CSV table of C-alpha atoms and ligand atoms in Angstrom, one decimal:
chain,number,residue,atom,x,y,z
A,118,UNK,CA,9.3,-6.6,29.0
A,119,UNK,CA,9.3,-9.9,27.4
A,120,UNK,CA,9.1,-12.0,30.7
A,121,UNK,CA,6.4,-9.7,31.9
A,122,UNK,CA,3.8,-10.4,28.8
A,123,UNK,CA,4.9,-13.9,28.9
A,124,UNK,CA,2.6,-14.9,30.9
A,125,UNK,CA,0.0,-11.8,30.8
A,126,UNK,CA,-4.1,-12.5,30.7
A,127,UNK,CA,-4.3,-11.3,26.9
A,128,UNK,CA,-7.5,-9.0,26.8
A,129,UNK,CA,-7.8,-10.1,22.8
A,130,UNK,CA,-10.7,-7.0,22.1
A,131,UNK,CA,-8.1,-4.5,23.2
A,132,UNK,CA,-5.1,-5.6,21.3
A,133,UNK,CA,-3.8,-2.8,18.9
A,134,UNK,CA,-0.6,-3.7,16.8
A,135,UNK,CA,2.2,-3.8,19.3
A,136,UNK,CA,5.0,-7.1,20.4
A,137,UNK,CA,4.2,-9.5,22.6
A,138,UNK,CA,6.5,-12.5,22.9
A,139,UNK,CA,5.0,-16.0,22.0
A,140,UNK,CA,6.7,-19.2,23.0
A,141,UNK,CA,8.2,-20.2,19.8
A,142,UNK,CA,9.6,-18.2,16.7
A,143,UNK,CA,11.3,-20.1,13.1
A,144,UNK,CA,15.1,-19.2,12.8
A,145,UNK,CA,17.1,-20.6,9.6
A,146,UNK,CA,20.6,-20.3,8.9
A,147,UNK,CA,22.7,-19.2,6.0
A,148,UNK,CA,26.5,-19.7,6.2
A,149,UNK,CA,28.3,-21.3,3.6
A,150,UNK,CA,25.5,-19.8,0.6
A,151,UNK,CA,23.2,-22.4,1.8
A,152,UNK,CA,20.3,-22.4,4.0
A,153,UNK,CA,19.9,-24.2,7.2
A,154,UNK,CA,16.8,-26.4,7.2
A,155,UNK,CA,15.7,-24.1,10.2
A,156,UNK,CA,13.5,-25.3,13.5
A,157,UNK,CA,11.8,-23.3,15.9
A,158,UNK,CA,13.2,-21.4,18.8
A,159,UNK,CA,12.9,-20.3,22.1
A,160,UNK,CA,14.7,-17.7,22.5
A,161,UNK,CA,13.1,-14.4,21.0
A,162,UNK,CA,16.7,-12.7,21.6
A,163,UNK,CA,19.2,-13.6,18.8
A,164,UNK,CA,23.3,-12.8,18.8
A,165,UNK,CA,24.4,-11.0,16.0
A,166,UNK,CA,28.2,-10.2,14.6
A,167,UNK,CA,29.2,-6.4,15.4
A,168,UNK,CA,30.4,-6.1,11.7
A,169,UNK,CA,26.6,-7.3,9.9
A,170,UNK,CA,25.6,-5.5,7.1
A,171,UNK,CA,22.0,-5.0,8.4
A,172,UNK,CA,23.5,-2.6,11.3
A,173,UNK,CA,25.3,-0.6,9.1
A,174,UNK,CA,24.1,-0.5,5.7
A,175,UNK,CA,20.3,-1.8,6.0
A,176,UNK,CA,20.7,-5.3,4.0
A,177,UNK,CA,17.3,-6.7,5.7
A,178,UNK,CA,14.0,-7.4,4.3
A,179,UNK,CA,10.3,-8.5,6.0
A,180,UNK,CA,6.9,-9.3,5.1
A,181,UNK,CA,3.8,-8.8,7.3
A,182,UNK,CA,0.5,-11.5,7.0
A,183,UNK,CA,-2.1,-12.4,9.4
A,184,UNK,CA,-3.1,-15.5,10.4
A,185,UNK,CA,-7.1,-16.1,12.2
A,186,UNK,CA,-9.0,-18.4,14.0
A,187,UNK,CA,-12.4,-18.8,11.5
A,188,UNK,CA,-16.1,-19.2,12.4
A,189,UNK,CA,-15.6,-22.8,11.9
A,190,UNK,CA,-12.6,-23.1,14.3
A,191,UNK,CA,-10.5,-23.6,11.7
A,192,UNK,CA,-7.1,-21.8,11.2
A,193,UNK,CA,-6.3,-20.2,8.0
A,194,UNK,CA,-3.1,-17.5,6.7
A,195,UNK,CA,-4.1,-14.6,4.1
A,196,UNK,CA,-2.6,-15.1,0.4
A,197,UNK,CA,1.0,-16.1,1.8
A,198,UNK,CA,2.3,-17.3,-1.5
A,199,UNK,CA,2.1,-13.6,-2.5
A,200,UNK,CA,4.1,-12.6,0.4
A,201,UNK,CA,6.7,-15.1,-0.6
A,202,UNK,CA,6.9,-13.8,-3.5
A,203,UNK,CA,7.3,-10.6,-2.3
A,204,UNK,CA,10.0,-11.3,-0.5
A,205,UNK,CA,12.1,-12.9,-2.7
A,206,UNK,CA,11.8,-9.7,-4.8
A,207,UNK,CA,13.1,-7.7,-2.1
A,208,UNK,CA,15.8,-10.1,-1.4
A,209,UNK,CA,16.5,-10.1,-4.8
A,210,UNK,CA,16.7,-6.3,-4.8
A,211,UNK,CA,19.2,-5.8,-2.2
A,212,UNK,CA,21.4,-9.3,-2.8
A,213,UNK,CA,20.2,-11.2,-0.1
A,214,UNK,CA,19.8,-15.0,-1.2
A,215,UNK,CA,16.2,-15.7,-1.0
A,216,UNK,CA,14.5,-18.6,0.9
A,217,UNK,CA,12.6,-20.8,-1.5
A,218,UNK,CA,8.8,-20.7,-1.2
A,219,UNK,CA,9.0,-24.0,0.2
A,220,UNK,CA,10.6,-23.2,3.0
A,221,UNK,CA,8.9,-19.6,3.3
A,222,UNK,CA,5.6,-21.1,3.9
A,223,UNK,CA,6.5,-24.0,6.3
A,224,UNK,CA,8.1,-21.3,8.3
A,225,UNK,CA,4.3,-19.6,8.8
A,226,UNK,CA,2.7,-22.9,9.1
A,227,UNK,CA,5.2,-23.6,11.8
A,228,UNK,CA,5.0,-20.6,13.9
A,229,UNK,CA,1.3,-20.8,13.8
A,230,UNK,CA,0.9,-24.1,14.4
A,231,UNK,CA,3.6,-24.0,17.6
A,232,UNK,CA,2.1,-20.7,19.3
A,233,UNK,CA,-1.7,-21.6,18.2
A,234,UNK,CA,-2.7,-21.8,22.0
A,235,UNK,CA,-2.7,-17.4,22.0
A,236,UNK,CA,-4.3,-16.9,18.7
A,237,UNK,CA,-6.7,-13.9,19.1
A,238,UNK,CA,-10.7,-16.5,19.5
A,239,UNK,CA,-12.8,-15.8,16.8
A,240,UNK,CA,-15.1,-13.1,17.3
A,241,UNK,CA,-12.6,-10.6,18.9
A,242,UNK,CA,-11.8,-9.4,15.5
A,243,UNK,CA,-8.2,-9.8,16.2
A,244,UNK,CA,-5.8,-12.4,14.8
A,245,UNK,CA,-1.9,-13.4,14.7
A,246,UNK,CA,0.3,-10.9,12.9
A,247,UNK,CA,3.3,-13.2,11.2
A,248,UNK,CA,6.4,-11.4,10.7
A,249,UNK,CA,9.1,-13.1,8.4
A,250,UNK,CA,11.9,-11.2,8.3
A,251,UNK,CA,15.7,-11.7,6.9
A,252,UNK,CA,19.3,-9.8,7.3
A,253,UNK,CA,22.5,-9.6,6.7
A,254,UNK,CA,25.3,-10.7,9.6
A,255,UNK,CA,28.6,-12.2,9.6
A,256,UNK,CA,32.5,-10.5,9.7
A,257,UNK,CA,32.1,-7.3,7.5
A,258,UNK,CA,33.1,-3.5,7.1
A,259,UNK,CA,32.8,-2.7,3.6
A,260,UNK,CA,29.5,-1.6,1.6
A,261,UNK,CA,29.2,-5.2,0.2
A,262,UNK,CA,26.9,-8.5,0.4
A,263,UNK,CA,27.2,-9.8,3.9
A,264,UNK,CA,28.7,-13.6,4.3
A,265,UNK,CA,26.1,-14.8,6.6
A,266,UNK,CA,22.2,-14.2,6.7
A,267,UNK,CA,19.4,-15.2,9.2
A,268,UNK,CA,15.5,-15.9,8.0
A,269,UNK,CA,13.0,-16.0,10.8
A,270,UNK,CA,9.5,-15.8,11.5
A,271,UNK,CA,8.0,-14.5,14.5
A,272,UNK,CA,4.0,-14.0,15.6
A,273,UNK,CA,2.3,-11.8,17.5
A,274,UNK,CA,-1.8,-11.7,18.4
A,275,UNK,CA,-2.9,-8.1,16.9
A,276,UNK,CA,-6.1,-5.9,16.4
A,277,UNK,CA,-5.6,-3.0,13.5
A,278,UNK,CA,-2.1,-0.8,13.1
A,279,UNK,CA,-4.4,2.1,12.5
A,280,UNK,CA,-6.5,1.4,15.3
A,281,UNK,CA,-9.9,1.6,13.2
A,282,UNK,CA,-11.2,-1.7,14.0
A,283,UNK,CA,-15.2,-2.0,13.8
A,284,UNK,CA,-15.9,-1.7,18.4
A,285,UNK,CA,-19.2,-0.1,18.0
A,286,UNK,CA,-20.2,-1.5,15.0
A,287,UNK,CA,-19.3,1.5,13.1
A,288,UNK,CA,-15.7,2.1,11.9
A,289,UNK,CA,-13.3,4.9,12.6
A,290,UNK,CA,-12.5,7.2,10.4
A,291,UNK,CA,-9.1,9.0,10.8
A,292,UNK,CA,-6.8,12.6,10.2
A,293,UNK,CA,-4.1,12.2,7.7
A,294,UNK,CA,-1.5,14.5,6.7
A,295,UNK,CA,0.2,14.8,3.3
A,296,UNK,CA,4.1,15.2,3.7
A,297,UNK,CA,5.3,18.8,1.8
A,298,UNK,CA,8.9,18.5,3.2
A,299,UNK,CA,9.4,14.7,3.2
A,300,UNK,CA,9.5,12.0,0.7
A,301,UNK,CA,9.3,7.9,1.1
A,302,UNK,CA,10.8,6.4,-1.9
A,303,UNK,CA,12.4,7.7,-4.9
A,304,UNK,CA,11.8,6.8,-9.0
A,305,UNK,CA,14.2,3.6,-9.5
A,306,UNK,CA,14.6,3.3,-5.4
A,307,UNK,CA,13.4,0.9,-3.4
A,308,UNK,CA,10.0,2.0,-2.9
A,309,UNK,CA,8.3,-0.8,-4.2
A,310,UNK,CA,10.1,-3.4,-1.9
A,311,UNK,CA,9.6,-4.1,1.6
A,312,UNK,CA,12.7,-3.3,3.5
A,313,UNK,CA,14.0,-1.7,6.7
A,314,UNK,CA,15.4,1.5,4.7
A,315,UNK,CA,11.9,2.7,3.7
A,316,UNK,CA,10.7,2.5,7.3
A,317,UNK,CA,13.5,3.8,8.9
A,318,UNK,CA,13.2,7.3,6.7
A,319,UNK,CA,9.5,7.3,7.1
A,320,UNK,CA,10.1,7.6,11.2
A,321,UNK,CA,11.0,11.2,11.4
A,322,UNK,CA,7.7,12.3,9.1
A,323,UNK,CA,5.5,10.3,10.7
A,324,UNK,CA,6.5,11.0,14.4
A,325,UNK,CA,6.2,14.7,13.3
A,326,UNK,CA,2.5,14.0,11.9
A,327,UNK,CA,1.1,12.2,15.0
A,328,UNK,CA,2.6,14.7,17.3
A,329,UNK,CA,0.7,16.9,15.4
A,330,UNK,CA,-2.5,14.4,15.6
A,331,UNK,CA,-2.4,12.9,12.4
A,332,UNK,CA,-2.7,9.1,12.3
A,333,UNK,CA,-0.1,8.9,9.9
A,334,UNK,CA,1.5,10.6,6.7
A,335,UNK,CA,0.4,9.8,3.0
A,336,UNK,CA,3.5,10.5,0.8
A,337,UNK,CA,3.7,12.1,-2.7
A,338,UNK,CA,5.8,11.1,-5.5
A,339,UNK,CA,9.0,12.9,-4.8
A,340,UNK,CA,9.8,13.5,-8.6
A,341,UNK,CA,6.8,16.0,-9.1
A,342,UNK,CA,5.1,16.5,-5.4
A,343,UNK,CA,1.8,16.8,-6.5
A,344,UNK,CA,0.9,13.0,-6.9
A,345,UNK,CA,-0.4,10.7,-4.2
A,346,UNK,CA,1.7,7.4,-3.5
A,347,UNK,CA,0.9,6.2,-0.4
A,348,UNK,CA,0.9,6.0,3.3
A,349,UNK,CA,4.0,4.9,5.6
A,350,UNK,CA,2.2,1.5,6.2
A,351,UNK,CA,-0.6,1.2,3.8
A,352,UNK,CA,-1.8,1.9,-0.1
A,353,UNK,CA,-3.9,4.4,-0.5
A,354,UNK,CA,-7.3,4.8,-2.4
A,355,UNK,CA,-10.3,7.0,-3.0
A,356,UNK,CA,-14.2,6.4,-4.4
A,357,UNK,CA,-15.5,8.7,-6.6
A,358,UNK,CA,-19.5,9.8,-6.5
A,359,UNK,CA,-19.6,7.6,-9.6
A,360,UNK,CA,-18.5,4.2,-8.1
A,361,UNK,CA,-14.9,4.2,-9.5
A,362,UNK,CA,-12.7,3.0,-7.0
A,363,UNK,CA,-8.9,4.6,-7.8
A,364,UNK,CA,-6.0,3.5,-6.5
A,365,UNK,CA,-2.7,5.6,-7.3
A,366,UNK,CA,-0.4,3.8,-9.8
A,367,UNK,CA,3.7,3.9,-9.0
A,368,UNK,CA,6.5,2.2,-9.8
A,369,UNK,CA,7.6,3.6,-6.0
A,370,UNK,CA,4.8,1.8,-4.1
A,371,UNK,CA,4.4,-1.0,-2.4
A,372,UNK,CA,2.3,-3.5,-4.2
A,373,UNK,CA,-0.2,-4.3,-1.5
A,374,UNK,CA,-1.4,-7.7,-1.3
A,375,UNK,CA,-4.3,-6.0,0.7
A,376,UNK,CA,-4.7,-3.6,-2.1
A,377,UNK,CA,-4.8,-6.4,-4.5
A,378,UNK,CA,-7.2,-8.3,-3.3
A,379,UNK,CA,-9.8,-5.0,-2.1
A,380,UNK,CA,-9.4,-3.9,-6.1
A,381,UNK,CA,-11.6,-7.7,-6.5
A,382,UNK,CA,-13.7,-7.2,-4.3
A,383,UNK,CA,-15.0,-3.7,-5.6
A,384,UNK,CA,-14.9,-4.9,-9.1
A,385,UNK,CA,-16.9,-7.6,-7.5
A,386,UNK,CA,-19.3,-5.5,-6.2
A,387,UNK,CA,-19.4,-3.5,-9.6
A,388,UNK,CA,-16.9,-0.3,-8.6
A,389,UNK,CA,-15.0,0.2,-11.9
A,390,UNK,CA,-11.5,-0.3,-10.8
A,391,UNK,CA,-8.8,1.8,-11.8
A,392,UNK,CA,-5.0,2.0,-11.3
A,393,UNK,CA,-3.9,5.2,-12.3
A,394,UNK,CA,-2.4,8.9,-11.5
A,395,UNK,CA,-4.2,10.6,-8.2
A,396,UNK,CA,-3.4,14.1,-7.9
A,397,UNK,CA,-3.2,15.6,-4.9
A,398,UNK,CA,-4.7,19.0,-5.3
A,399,UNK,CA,-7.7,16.6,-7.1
A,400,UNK,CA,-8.6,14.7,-4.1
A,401,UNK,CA,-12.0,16.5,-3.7
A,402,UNK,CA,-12.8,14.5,-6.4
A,403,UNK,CA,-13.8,11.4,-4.2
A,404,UNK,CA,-16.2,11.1,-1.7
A,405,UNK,CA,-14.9,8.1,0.2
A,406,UNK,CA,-10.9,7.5,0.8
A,407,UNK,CA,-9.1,5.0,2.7
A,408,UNK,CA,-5.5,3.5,3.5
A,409,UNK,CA,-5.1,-0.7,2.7
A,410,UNK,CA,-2.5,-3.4,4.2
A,411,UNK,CA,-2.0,-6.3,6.1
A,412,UNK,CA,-1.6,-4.0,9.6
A,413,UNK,CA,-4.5,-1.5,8.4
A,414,UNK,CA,-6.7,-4.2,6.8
A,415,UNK,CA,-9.1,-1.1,5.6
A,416,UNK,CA,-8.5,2.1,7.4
A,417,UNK,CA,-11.1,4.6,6.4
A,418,UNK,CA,-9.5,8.4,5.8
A,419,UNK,CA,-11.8,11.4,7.5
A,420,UNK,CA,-9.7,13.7,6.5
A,421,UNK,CA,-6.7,15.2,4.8
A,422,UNK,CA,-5.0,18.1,5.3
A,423,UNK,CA,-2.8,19.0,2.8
A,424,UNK,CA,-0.6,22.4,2.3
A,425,UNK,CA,-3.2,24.8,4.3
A,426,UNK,CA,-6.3,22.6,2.3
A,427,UNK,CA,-8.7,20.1,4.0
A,428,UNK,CA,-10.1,17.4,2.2
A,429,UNK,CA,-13.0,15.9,4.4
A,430,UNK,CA,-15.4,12.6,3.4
A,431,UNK,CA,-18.6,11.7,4.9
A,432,UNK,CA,-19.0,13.4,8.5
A,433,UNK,CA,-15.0,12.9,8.7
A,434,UNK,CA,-15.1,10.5,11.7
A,435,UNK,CA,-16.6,7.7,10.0
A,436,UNK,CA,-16.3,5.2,7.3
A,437,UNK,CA,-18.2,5.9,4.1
A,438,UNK,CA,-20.8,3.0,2.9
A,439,UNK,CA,-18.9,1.3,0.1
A,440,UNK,CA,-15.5,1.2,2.6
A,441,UNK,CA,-18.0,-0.7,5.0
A,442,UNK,CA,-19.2,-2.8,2.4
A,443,UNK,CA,-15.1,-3.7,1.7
A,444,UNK,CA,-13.9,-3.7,4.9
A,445,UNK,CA,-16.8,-6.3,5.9
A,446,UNK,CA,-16.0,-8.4,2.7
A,447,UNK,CA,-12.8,-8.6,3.3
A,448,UNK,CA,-13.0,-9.1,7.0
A,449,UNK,CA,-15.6,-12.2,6.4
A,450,UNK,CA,-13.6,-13.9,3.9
A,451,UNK,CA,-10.5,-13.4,5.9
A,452,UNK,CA,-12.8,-14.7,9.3
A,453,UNK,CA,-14.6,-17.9,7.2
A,454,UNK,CA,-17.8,-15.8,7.5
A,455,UNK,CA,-17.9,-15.8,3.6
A,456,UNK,CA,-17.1,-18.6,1.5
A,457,UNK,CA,-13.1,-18.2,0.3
A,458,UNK,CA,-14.0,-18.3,-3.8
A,459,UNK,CA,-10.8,-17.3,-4.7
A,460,UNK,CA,-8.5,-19.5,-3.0
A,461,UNK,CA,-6.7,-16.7,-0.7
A,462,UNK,CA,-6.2,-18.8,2.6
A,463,UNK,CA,-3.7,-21.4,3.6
A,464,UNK,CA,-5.6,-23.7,5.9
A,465,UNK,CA,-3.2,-24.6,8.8
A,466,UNK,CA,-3.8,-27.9,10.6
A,467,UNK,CA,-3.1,-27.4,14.3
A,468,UNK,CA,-4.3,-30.6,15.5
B,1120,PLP,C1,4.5,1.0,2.9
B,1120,PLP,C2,3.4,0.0,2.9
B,1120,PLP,N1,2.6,0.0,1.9
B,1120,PLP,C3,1.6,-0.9,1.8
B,1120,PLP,C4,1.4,-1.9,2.7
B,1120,PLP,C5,0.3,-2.9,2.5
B,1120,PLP,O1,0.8,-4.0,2.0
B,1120,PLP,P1,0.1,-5.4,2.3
B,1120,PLP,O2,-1.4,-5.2,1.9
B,1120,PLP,O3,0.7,-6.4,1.4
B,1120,PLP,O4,0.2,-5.7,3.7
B,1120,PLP,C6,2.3,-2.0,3.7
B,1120,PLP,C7,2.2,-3.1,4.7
B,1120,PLP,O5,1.2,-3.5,5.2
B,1120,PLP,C8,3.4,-1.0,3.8
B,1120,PLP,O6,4.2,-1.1,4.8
């Protein structure tokens, strides 16, 4: 597979969220407690000890950013210093020793800068999805803190995880399902961090949901079941008739960078902005909803169904006004179509 989209015409307006191997990833190395300085590899298989804690007991961690090619040809990477910090939070969380910011952030700049020759043209709406991830290997058996541990960095040229990427000028609005028989994360779990565990126990739901047509599942808090936490890749958030924008709070969540920076940008635009419980059986209440990350950048909602109840917004197939106001905001800042005020983007020199 890999030698086959080595070399593959890239049709960048058709990209969705899927692998496809670029010529150079950033590997570092941690053997005696201390990190390699780390360099940029070929090779996109890697060797790994038959004992490592990641195969066996899940000691791996990852972030998700996007890097794009802006109006001005520039290149520039979405808020990475929150990722970093991030990540060391979720190596923190399952004993993993954390690469310094320092390094964290070279490690993107390299990767974009080595593979810069297949990031998605400006225009395509696509961009480079950066994946830094981090695990566990080395001789092991027993539940513990594995010896070894790899960080790398890998890129891929991406469109939307959600597929809801403006083609017609409109955006896509999608079926979501709210999970009755399966929870994500629980109170005191790991919820809030970014690791393989969460993912891996979100598979089963969500395969169940888009069998059934859903795009994907949005989870409640599994304490009560009757409170919205959020979706297996995204935060969630609705927009009441009155121009609050509510976004559920959780200590179980992810914190969304995404999220994060949306909640500005509708205080911005004079939403009131509010963090706070969202019931489930109370989601009539808003008349625009929507799912926010890295991979979904804003995916609007159409519809959820939710234990025999449908919930629809708009005309259920399309985004709602003020979600096209954010997602364009958003989308211009992150493309240099709008000025960056805040100071979210790295600029990456590749020449
Ligand atoms: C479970 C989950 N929630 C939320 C998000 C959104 O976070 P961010 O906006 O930082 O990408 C993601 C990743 O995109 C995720 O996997």
């Amino acid at each position: 597979m890999s030698e086959k989209t080595k070399n593959e015409e890239l049709d960048f307006t058709n990209l969705g969220f899927k692998y496809r191997r670029m010529p150079y990833r950033f590997r570092a190395y941690n053997k005696d407690g201390k990190w390699s300085e780390g360099s940029l590899e070929t090779n996109e298989r890697i060797l790994i000890h038959e004992g490592a804690t990641v195969l066996h007991y899940g000691q791996a961690a990852f972030e998700g950013l996007r890097a794009f090619l802006r109006a001005d040809g520039t290149v520039g990477i979405f808020r990475p210093y929150e990722n970093a910090t991030r990540f060391r939070r979720s190596c923190e969380r399952l004993l993993i020793p954390p690469v310094s910011t320092e390094m964290f952030i070279d490690a993107l700049y390299q990767v974009t800068k080595a593979n810069v020759d297949y990031l998605p043209p400006y225009g395509t709406g696509a961009s480079f999805y950066l994946r830094p991830y981090i695990y566990g290997d080395g001789e092991n058996l027993g539940v513990s803190a594995a010896p070894e541990y790899v960080f790398s960095v890998f890129v891929a040229p991406i469109a939307s995880y959600y597929g809801s990427d403006a083609s017609d000028g409109k955006l896509a609005a999608g079926k979501y399902l709210i999970s009755t028989d399966y929870d994500r994360a629980a109170p005191h779990g790991t919820g809030a961090d970014k690791i393989g565990g969460n993912y891996a126990a979100s598979l089963l739901p969500g395969h169940l949901a888009k069998s059934s047509g859903y795009v994907d599942v949005i989870y409640l808090d599994s304490a009560t079941h009757t409170k919205i936490e959020e979706l297996g890749g995204a935060n969630f958030y609705g927009i009441t008739a009155d121009n609050e924008f509510v976004t559920p709070a959780s200590e179980s969540i992810l914190p969304s960078i995404t999220k994060k920076s949306v909640m500005e940008l509708a205080k911005d635009a004079g939403m009131k902005v509010t963090e706070r419980e969202v019931f489930a059986d109370q989601l009539g209440d808003f008349t625009e909803t929507g799912a926010m990350g890295t991979g979904a950048v804003i995916a609007p909602i159409g519809q959820i169904d939710y234990a025999g109840r449908t919930f629809t917004y708009g005309d259920g197939i399309h985004a709602g006004e003020k979600t096209e106001y954010l997602y364009n905001t958003l989308r211009k800042i992150q493309f240099g179509e709008l000025q960056d005020e805040k100071g979210w983007i790295l600029d990456v020199k590749v020449n």
